[in-house]
Amino acid sequence: MKHISSMESALICRFGSWVLVFASIMAVHSQMDSCGADLGSFLPAPFNTSCLACKPIWKTFILRYYQSHDNTVSIVLSSIYTSGWVGIGFSPDGMMVGSSAMVGWIDTSGRSFIKQYDLQGRSSSDVIVDEGKLMLTSVSPKVVLYGVNIYLMFQVRFSKQVESQEVILAYANESPNHLQLTKHDDKISVSFDFSSGGSTVPTSPSSYPYQLKRNHGALAIFSWGILLPIGAIIARYFRHKDPLWFYLHVAIQFLGYLVGIAAVLAGISLYNKLNSDFRSHKSLGIFILVLASLQVIAFFVRPDKESKLRMYWNWFHNWLGRLALFLAAINITLGLKIGDAGSSWKLVYGIILAIILSIFSVLETMLWTNWSKKPVSPPSI
């Protein structure tokens, strides 16, 4: 009998593993939901599912729906499910805050839950269970796990026929804790037409209000993260280039101030558009703009160099500017956090901030080193 070499054995084992993996993938794929599936043959739905229209909407999410003459929409939302929760929200403007959502999940003991949530804010305490603006019918909502798919089934009655409706889809891999939702792992907002089944994604980077949010962030970073810190660095470390440092400092700071005003105006417009509750970010931004405006006013009323008041003016001007830049860095970071900025935005601003701080550290060290060689006191910070 011919013996099998160790290399042949390894190849056979590897081939067998590939076959098992492929078979597992095919098994899972065969259980995935599709619009061709007959829900009536396996799903104990609380209403008739034979007349539901069907639309694959996002990732493995499939939306089935039917709108009756009395403005009642029957909905079955399905998705591949392993753990956590799956939800669909109805929003007036495509944003999470201000929407009402139906969320379903299966706990570790196999119990099924489907609840309505009122999304009043972004924190967990602002997501209120068993509240919301959705008018559910007398048909009890239901959630079923069949194979690898979870099915959320419910009916909503609207005041009039629903055509284009902003819908939010989301899921999390971590289950709710005592009915309190965990943070979603991913979400999307789509504009779904319940009359025709068409859908568009209004949350693309080129759409409003998301373009306005991007503009607000870009203007704020460019003004308070780049221009104004550079102008401050020139004023402190390049005074030996007189009068060039002065003209550069004034030009850059005025430009940064104007761009900062544009950032604040875009932020206020975004705040009003989204009806958001980010009062700390808004209030801090307005306060920083006030500080910057005081700097501009101070420039026009600065006393002569020979005046006794010039020392106090310098102290006011220097420390007010440092305070504004410090608060601006905090507010930009806060804005990136609450605005759900992508990792690329955070990385870019992190690099900008690191470069600015590195330049400051090197130039400050050189300045103090040079002053230490002179028979006078070093400059105060």
mmCIF file of N, CA, C and O in Angstrom, residues 187-258:
data_model
loop_
_atom_site.group_PDB
_atom_site.id
_atom_site.type_symbol
_atom_site.label_atom_id
_atom_site.label_comp_id
_atom_site.label_asym_id
_atom_site.label_seq_id
_atom_site.Cartn_x
_atom_site.Cartn_y
_atom_site.Cartn_z
ATOM 1 N N LYS A 187 -25.037 52.777 11.190
ATOM 2 C CA LYS A 187 -26.375 53.263 10.879
ATOM 3 C C LYS A 187 -26.346 53.966 9.533
ATOM 4 O O LYS A 187 -25.286 54.308 9.006
ATOM 5 N N ILE A 188 -27.540 54.183 8.991
ATOM 6 C CA ILE A 188 -27.668 54.927 7.741
ATOM 7 C C ILE A 188 -29.040 55.582 7.729
ATOM 8 O O ILE A 188 -29.985 55.087 8.355
ATOM 9 N N SER A 189 -29.138 56.703 7.050
ATOM 10 C CA SER A 189 -30.413 57.383 6.871
ATOM 11 C C SER A 189 -30.750 57.375 5.386
ATOM 12 O O SER A 189 -29.922 57.754 4.560
ATOM 13 N N VAL A 190 -31.952 56.929 5.069
ATOM 14 C CA VAL A 190 -32.394 56.881 3.674
ATOM 15 C C VAL A 190 -33.747 57.556 3.559
ATOM 16 O O VAL A 190 -34.520 57.602 4.521
ATOM 17 N N SER A 191 -34.018 58.073 2.393
ATOM 18 C CA SER A 191 -35.336 58.621 2.101
ATOM 19 C C SER A 191 -36.091 57.564 1.307
ATOM 20 O O SER A 191 -35.755 57.281 0.154
ATOM 21 N N PHE A 192 -37.079 56.963 1.955
ATOM 22 C CA PHE A 192 -37.789 55.830 1.350
ATOM 23 C C PHE A 192 -39.178 56.260 0.902
ATOM 24 O O PHE A 192 -39.909 56.924 1.632
ATOM 25 N N ASP A 193 -39.528 55.873 -0.318
ATOM 26 C CA ASP A 193 -40.838 56.194 -0.885
ATOM 27 C C ASP A 193 -41.760 54.997 -0.693
ATOM 28 O O ASP A 193 -41.633 53.987 -1.382
ATOM 29 N N PHE A 194 -42.687 55.089 0.275
ATOM 30 C CA PHE A 194 -43.586 53.982 0.567
ATOM 31 C C PHE A 194 -44.684 53.833 -0.488
ATOM 32 O O PHE A 194 -45.452 52.870 -0.450
ATOM 33 N N SER A 195 -44.750 54.756 -1.420
ATOM 34 C CA SER A 195 -45.736 54.627 -2.487
ATOM 35 C C SER A 195 -45.183 53.881 -3.690
ATOM 36 O O SER A 195 -45.923 53.216 -4.411
ATOM 37 N N SER A 196 -43.858 53.990 -3.905
ATOM 38 C CA SER A 196 -43.263 53.332 -5.071
ATOM 39 C C SER A 196 -42.163 52.355 -4.714
ATOM 40 O O SER A 196 -41.762 51.530 -5.539
ATOM 41 N N GLY A 197 -41.633 52.451 -3.492
ATOM 42 C CA GLY A 197 -40.552 51.560 -3.100
ATOM 43 C C GLY A 197 -39.179 52.093 -3.429
ATOM 44 O O GLY A 197 -38.180 51.423 -3.198
ATOM 45 N N GLY A 198 -39.121 53.300 -3.969
ATOM 46 C CA GLY A 198 -37.812 53.884 -4.274
ATOM 47 C C GLY A 198 -37.146 54.416 -3.016
ATOM 48 O O GLY A 198 -37.806 54.756 -2.032
ATOM 49 N N SER A 199 -35.842 54.484 -3.045
ATOM 50 C CA SER A 199 -35.107 55.007 -1.889
ATOM 51 C C SER A 199 -33.862 55.728 -2.362
ATOM 52 O O SER A 199 -33.256 55.368 -3.368
ATOM 53 N N THR A 200 -33.516 56.757 -1.631
ATOM 54 C CA THR A 200 -32.273 57.493 -1.872
ATOM 55 C C THR A 200 -31.560 57.659 -0.554
ATOM 56 O O THR A 200 -32.164 57.560 0.520
ATOM 57 N N VAL A 201 -30.272 57.910 -0.628
ATOM 58 C CA VAL A 201 -29.459 58.070 0.579
ATOM 59 C C VAL A 201 -29.118 59.538 0.734
ATOM 60 O O VAL A 201 -28.178 60.034 0.122
ATOM 61 N N PRO A 202 -29.864 60.303 1.561
ATOM 62 C CA PRO A 202 -29.617 61.728 1.694
ATOM 63 C C PRO A 202 -28.430 62.047 2.569
ATOM 64 O O PRO A 202 -28.059 63.183 2.697
ATOM 65 N N THR A 203 -27.829 61.013 3.177
ATOM 66 C CA THR A 203 -26.707 61.259 4.077
ATOM 67 C C THR A 203 -25.369 61.131 3.362
ATOM 68 O O THR A 203 -24.348 60.962 3.997
ATOM 69 N N SER A 204 -25.373 61.162 2.023
ATOM 70 C CA SER A 204 -24.110 61.132 1.315
ATOM 71 C C SER A 204 -23.368 62.442 1.536
ATOM 72 O O SER A 204 -23.969 63.464 1.846
ATOM 73 N N PRO A 205 -22.019 62.428 1.398
ATOM 74 C CA PRO A 205 -21.234 63.616 1.700
ATOM 75 C C PRO A 205 -21.601 64.839 0.879
ATOM 76 O O PRO A 205 -21.263 65.956 1.253
ATOM 77 N N SER A 206 -22.297 64.658 -0.239
ATOM 78 C CA SER A 206 -22.589 65.815 -1.090
ATOM 79 C C SER A 206 -23.956 66.420 -0.801
ATOM 80 O O SER A 206 -24.353 67.359 -1.466
ATOM 81 N N SER A 207 -24.694 65.867 0.182
ATOM 82 C CA SER A 207 -26.053 66.332 0.393
ATOM 83 C C SER A 207 -26.137 67.273 1.582
ATOM 84 O O SER A 207 -25.279 67.301 2.441
ATOM 85 N N TYR A 208 -27.238 68.019 1.592
ATOM 86 C CA TYR A 208 -27.534 68.934 2.692
ATOM 87 C C TYR A 208 -28.444 68.196 3.663
ATOM 88 O O TYR A 208 -29.332 67.488 3.250
ATOM 89 N N PRO A 209 -28.227 68.250 5.011
ATOM 90 C CA PRO A 209 -27.331 69.185 5.693
ATOM 91 C C PRO A 209 -25.925 68.657 5.981
ATOM 92 O O PRO A 209 -25.162 69.292 6.699
ATOM 93 N N TYR A 210 -25.598 67.481 5.433
ATOM 94 C CA TYR A 210 -24.294 66.910 5.760
ATOM 95 C C TYR A 210 -23.150 67.708 5.142
ATOM 96 O O TYR A 210 -22.061 67.780 5.702
ATOM 97 N N GLN A 211 -23.396 68.293 3.988
ATOM 98 C CA GLN A 211 -22.369 69.159 3.417
ATOM 99 C C GLN A 211 -22.161 70.389 4.289
ATOM 100 O O GLN A 211 -21.030 70.864 4.450
ATOM 101 N N LEU A 212 -23.247 70.889 4.878
ATOM 102 C CA LEU A 212 -23.134 72.029 5.782
ATOM 103 C C LEU A 212 -22.322 71.658 7.019
ATOM 104 O O LEU A 212 -21.521 72.459 7.514
ATOM 105 N N LYS A 213 -22.518 70.446 7.527
ATOM 106 C CA LYS A 213 -21.739 69.986 8.678
ATOM 107 C C LYS A 213 -20.261 69.873 8.332
ATOM 108 O O LYS A 213 -19.391 70.250 9.114
ATOM 109 N N ARG A 214 -19.963 69.363 7.141
ATOM 110 C CA ARG A 214 -18.568 69.265 6.698
ATOM 111 C C ARG A 214 -17.952 70.655 6.535
ATOM 112 O O ARG A 214 -16.790 70.880 6.923
ATOM 113 N N ASN A 215 -18.719 71.585 5.970
ATOM 114 C CA ASN A 215 -18.209 72.944 5.803
ATOM 115 C C ASN A 215 -17.928 73.598 7.148
ATOM 116 O O ASN A 215 -16.908 74.280 7.319
ATOM 117 N N HIS A 216 -18.845 73.406 8.097
ATOM 118 C CA HIS A 216 -18.653 73.967 9.440
ATOM 119 C C HIS A 216 -17.372 73.440 10.064
ATOM 120 O O HIS A 216 -16.568 74.203 10.612
ATOM 121 N N GLY A 217 -17.169 72.136 9.986
ATOM 122 C CA GLY A 217 -15.961 71.544 10.564
ATOM 123 C C GLY A 217 -14.688 71.992 9.864
ATOM 124 O O GLY A 217 -13.684 72.298 10.517
ATOM 125 N N ALA A 218 -14.733 72.032 8.534
ATOM 126 C CA ALA A 218 -13.537 72.417 7.779
ATOM 127 C C ALA A 218 -13.165 73.875 8.038
ATOM 128 O O ALA A 218 -11.982 74.203 8.209
ATOM 129 N N LEU A 219 -14.164 74.749 8.090
ATOM 130 C CA LEU A 219 -13.890 76.169 8.357
ATOM 131 C C LEU A 219 -13.342 76.367 9.763
ATOM 132 O O LEU A 219 -12.402 77.169 9.971
ATOM 133 N N ALA A 220 -13.903 75.661 10.737
ATOM 134 C CA ALA A 220 -13.440 75.801 12.115
ATOM 135 C C ALA A 220 -11.999 75.315 12.265
ATOM 136 O O ALA A 220 -11.173 75.965 12.927
ATOM 137 N N ILE A 221 -11.685 74.192 11.655
ATOM 138 C CA ILE A 221 -10.314 73.667 11.740
ATOM 139 C C ILE A 221 -9.340 74.583 11.017
ATOM 140 O O ILE A 221 -8.226 74.840 11.502
ATOM 141 N N PHE A 222 -9.754 75.093 9.846
ATOM 142 C CA PHE A 222 -8.848 75.954 9.081
ATOM 143 C C PHE A 222 -8.562 77.264 9.810
ATOM 144 O O PHE A 222 -7.420 77.744 9.820
ATOM 145 N N SER A 223 -9.614 77.839 10.447
ATOM 146 C CA SER A 223 -9.425 79.128 11.117
ATOM 147 C C SER A 223 -8.754 78.954 12.471
ATOM 148 O O SER A 223 -7.674 79.504 12.717
ATOM 149 N N TRP A 224 -9.403 78.185 13.375
ATOM 150 C CA TRP A 224 -8.923 78.065 14.746
ATOM 151 C C TRP A 224 -7.867 76.986 14.929
ATOM 152 O O TRP A 224 -7.137 76.990 15.940
ATOM 153 N N GLY A 225 -7.773 76.083 13.978
ATOM 154 C CA GLY A 225 -6.773 75.031 14.100
ATOM 155 C C GLY A 225 -5.499 75.291 13.340
ATOM 156 O O GLY A 225 -4.455 74.696 13.655
ATOM 157 N N ILE A 226 -5.558 76.200 12.332
ATOM 158 C CA ILE A 226 -4.369 76.441 11.500
ATOM 159 C C ILE A 226 -3.996 77.922 11.469
ATOM 160 O O ILE A 226 -2.914 78.311 11.930
ATOM 161 N N LEU A 227 -4.889 78.766 10.914
ATOM 162 C CA LEU A 227 -4.531 80.169 10.682
ATOM 163 C C LEU A 227 -4.207 80.919 11.972
ATOM 164 O O LEU A 227 -3.124 81.519 12.098
ATOM 165 N N LEU A 228 -5.120 80.918 12.929
ATOM 166 C CA LEU A 228 -4.922 81.714 14.148
ATOM 167 C C LEU A 228 -3.743 81.229 14.994
ATOM 168 O O LEU A 228 -2.987 82.053 15.517
ATOM 169 N N PRO A 229 -3.519 79.906 15.143
ATOM 170 C CA PRO A 229 -2.301 79.478 15.843
ATOM 171 C C PRO A 229 -1.022 79.911 15.134
ATOM 172 O O PRO A 229 -0.042 80.294 15.784
ATOM 173 N N ILE A 230 -1.013 79.879 13.779
ATOM 174 C CA ILE A 230 0.169 80.322 13.036
ATOM 175 C C ILE A 230 0.412 81.810 13.263
ATOM 176 O O ILE A 230 1.556 82.248 13.466
ATOM 177 N N GLY A 231 -0.685 82.603 13.234
ATOM 178 C CA GLY A 231 -0.535 84.035 13.493
ATOM 179 C C GLY A 231 0.013 84.308 14.880
ATOM 180 O O GLY A 231 0.834 85.224 15.071
ATOM 181 N N ALA A 232 -0.419 83.534 15.869
ATOM 182 C CA ALA A 232 0.086 83.702 17.233
ATOM 183 C C ALA A 232 1.557 83.315 17.332
ATOM 184 O O ALA A 232 2.338 83.974 18.032
ATOM 185 N N ILE A 233 1.950 82.260 16.636
ATOM 186 C CA ILE A 233 3.355 81.830 16.639
ATOM 187 C C ILE A 233 4.252 82.902 16.030
ATOM 188 O O ILE A 233 5.337 83.202 16.539
ATOM 189 N N ILE A 234 3.796 83.511 14.944
ATOM 190 C CA ILE A 234 4.585 84.568 14.301
ATOM 191 C C ILE A 234 4.775 85.748 15.251
ATOM 192 O O ILE A 234 5.881 86.301 15.361
ATOM 193 N N ALA A 235 3.711 86.116 15.966
ATOM 194 C CA ALA A 235 3.801 87.273 16.870
ATOM 195 C C ALA A 235 4.752 87.020 18.027
ATOM 196 O O ALA A 235 5.419 87.948 18.502
ATOM 197 N N ARG A 236 4.858 85.798 18.489
ATOM 198 C CA ARG A 236 5.701 85.537 19.658
ATOM 199 C C ARG A 236 7.157 85.244 19.298
ATOM 200 O O ARG A 236 8.067 85.664 20.015
ATOM 201 N N TYR A 237 7.402 84.567 18.192
ATOM 202 C CA TYR A 237 8.752 84.052 17.945
ATOM 203 C C TYR A 237 9.480 84.731 16.795
ATOM 204 O O TYR A 237 10.645 84.403 16.528
ATOM 205 N N PHE A 238 8.837 85.658 16.089
ATOM 206 C CA PHE A 238 9.501 86.267 14.938
ATOM 207 C C PHE A 238 9.493 87.792 15.007
ATOM 208 O O PHE A 238 9.481 88.464 13.980
ATOM 209 N N ARG A 239 9.520 88.313 16.219
ATOM 210 C CA ARG A 239 9.535 89.770 16.374
ATOM 211 C C ARG A 239 10.846 90.392 15.883
ATOM 212 O O ARG A 239 10.897 91.605 15.633
ATOM 213 N N HIS A 240 11.878 89.591 15.745
ATOM 214 C CA HIS A 240 13.143 90.132 15.232
ATOM 215 C C HIS A 240 13.044 90.451 13.740
ATOM 216 O O HIS A 240 13.939 91.099 13.182
ATOM 217 N N LYS A 241 11.965 90.000 13.098
ATOM 218 C CA LYS A 241 11.751 90.312 11.682
ATOM 219 C C LYS A 241 10.809 91.503 11.558
ATOM 220 O O LYS A 241 9.801 91.473 10.853
ATOM 221 N N ASP A 242 11.137 92.563 12.268
ATOM 222 C CA ASP A 242 10.288 93.752 12.294
ATOM 223 C C ASP A 242 10.472 94.569 11.010
ATOM 224 O O ASP A 242 11.613 94.752 10.553
ATOM 225 N N PRO A 243 9.435 95.101 10.349
ATOM 226 C CA PRO A 243 8.009 95.027 10.730
ATOM 227 C C PRO A 243 7.253 93.894 10.051
ATOM 228 O O PRO A 243 6.028 93.871 10.092
ATOM 229 N N LEU A 244 8.009 92.962 9.388
ATOM 230 C CA LEU A 244 7.337 91.900 8.630
ATOM 231 C C LEU A 244 6.429 91.061 9.530
ATOM 232 O O LEU A 244 5.321 90.697 9.139
ATOM 233 N N TRP A 245 6.909 90.742 10.762
ATOM 234 C CA TRP A 245 6.109 89.904 11.659
ATOM 235 C C TRP A 245 4.753 90.549 11.959
ATOM 236 O O TRP A 245 3.739 89.847 12.057
ATOM 237 N N PHE A 246 4.757 91.883 12.108
ATOM 238 C CA PHE A 246 3.531 92.584 12.471
ATOM 239 C C PHE A 246 2.502 92.499 11.359
ATOM 240 O O PHE A 246 1.322 92.187 11.603
ATOM 241 N N TYR A 247 2.942 92.747 10.121
ATOM 242 C CA TYR A 247 1.996 92.709 9.001
ATOM 243 C C TYR A 247 1.479 91.282 8.759
ATOM 244 O O TYR A 247 0.292 91.087 8.461
ATOM 245 N N LEU A 248 2.361 90.295 8.904
ATOM 246 C CA LEU A 248 1.929 88.911 8.755
ATOM 247 C C LEU A 248 0.941 88.524 9.855
ATOM 248 O O LEU A 248 -0.078 87.869 9.601
ATOM 249 N N HIS A 249 1.264 88.928 11.065
ATOM 250 C CA HIS A 249 0.407 88.614 12.199
ATOM 251 C C HIS A 249 -0.992 89.212 12.015
ATOM 252 O O HIS A 249 -2.011 88.522 12.172
ATOM 253 N N VAL A 250 -1.053 90.484 11.648
ATOM 254 C CA VAL A 250 -2.343 91.161 11.471
ATOM 255 C C VAL A 250 -3.126 90.534 10.318
ATOM 256 O O VAL A 250 -4.332 90.255 10.441
ATOM 257 N N ALA A 251 -2.453 90.286 9.193
ATOM 258 C CA ALA A 251 -3.141 89.742 8.014
ATOM 259 C C ALA A 251 -3.688 88.349 8.292
ATOM 260 O O ALA A 251 -4.856 88.049 7.972
ATOM 261 N N ILE A 252 -2.864 87.488 8.896
ATOM 262 C CA ILE A 252 -3.290 86.110 9.160
ATOM 263 C C ILE A 252 -4.413 86.078 10.192
ATOM 264 O O ILE A 252 -5.389 85.329 10.053
ATOM 265 N N GLN A 253 -4.297 86.907 11.249
ATOM 266 C CA GLN A 253 -5.330 86.892 12.277
ATOM 267 C C GLN A 253 -6.659 87.441 11.765
ATOM 268 O O GLN A 253 -7.723 86.920 12.117
ATOM 269 N N PHE A 254 -6.622 88.464 10.940
ATOM 270 C CA PHE A 254 -7.874 88.977 10.380
ATOM 271 C C PHE A 254 -8.513 87.953 9.452
ATOM 272 O O PHE A 254 -9.741 87.764 9.465
ATOM 273 N N LEU A 255 -7.683 87.287 8.646
ATOM 274 C CA LEU A 255 -8.219 86.241 7.772
ATOM 275 C C LEU A 255 -8.811 85.110 8.603
ATOM 276 O O LEU A 255 -9.906 84.610 8.317
ATOM 277 N N GLY A 256 -8.080 84.689 9.642
ATOM 278 C CA GLY A 256 -8.592 83.632 10.508
ATOM 279 C C GLY A 256 -9.879 84.031 11.201
ATOM 280 O O GLY A 256 -10.783 83.205 11.384
ATOM 281 N N TYR A 257 -9.980 85.300 11.592
ATOM 282 C CA TYR A 257 -11.189 85.796 12.252
ATOM 283 C C TYR A 257 -12.381 85.730 11.300
ATOM 284 O O TYR A 257 -13.484 85.303 11.691
ATOM 285 N N LEU A 258 -12.189 86.139 10.057
ATOM 286 C CA LEU A 258 -13.280 86.109 9.081
ATOM 287 C C LEU A 258 -13.719 84.676 8.776
ATOM 288 O O LEU A 258 -14.922 84.384 8.689
#
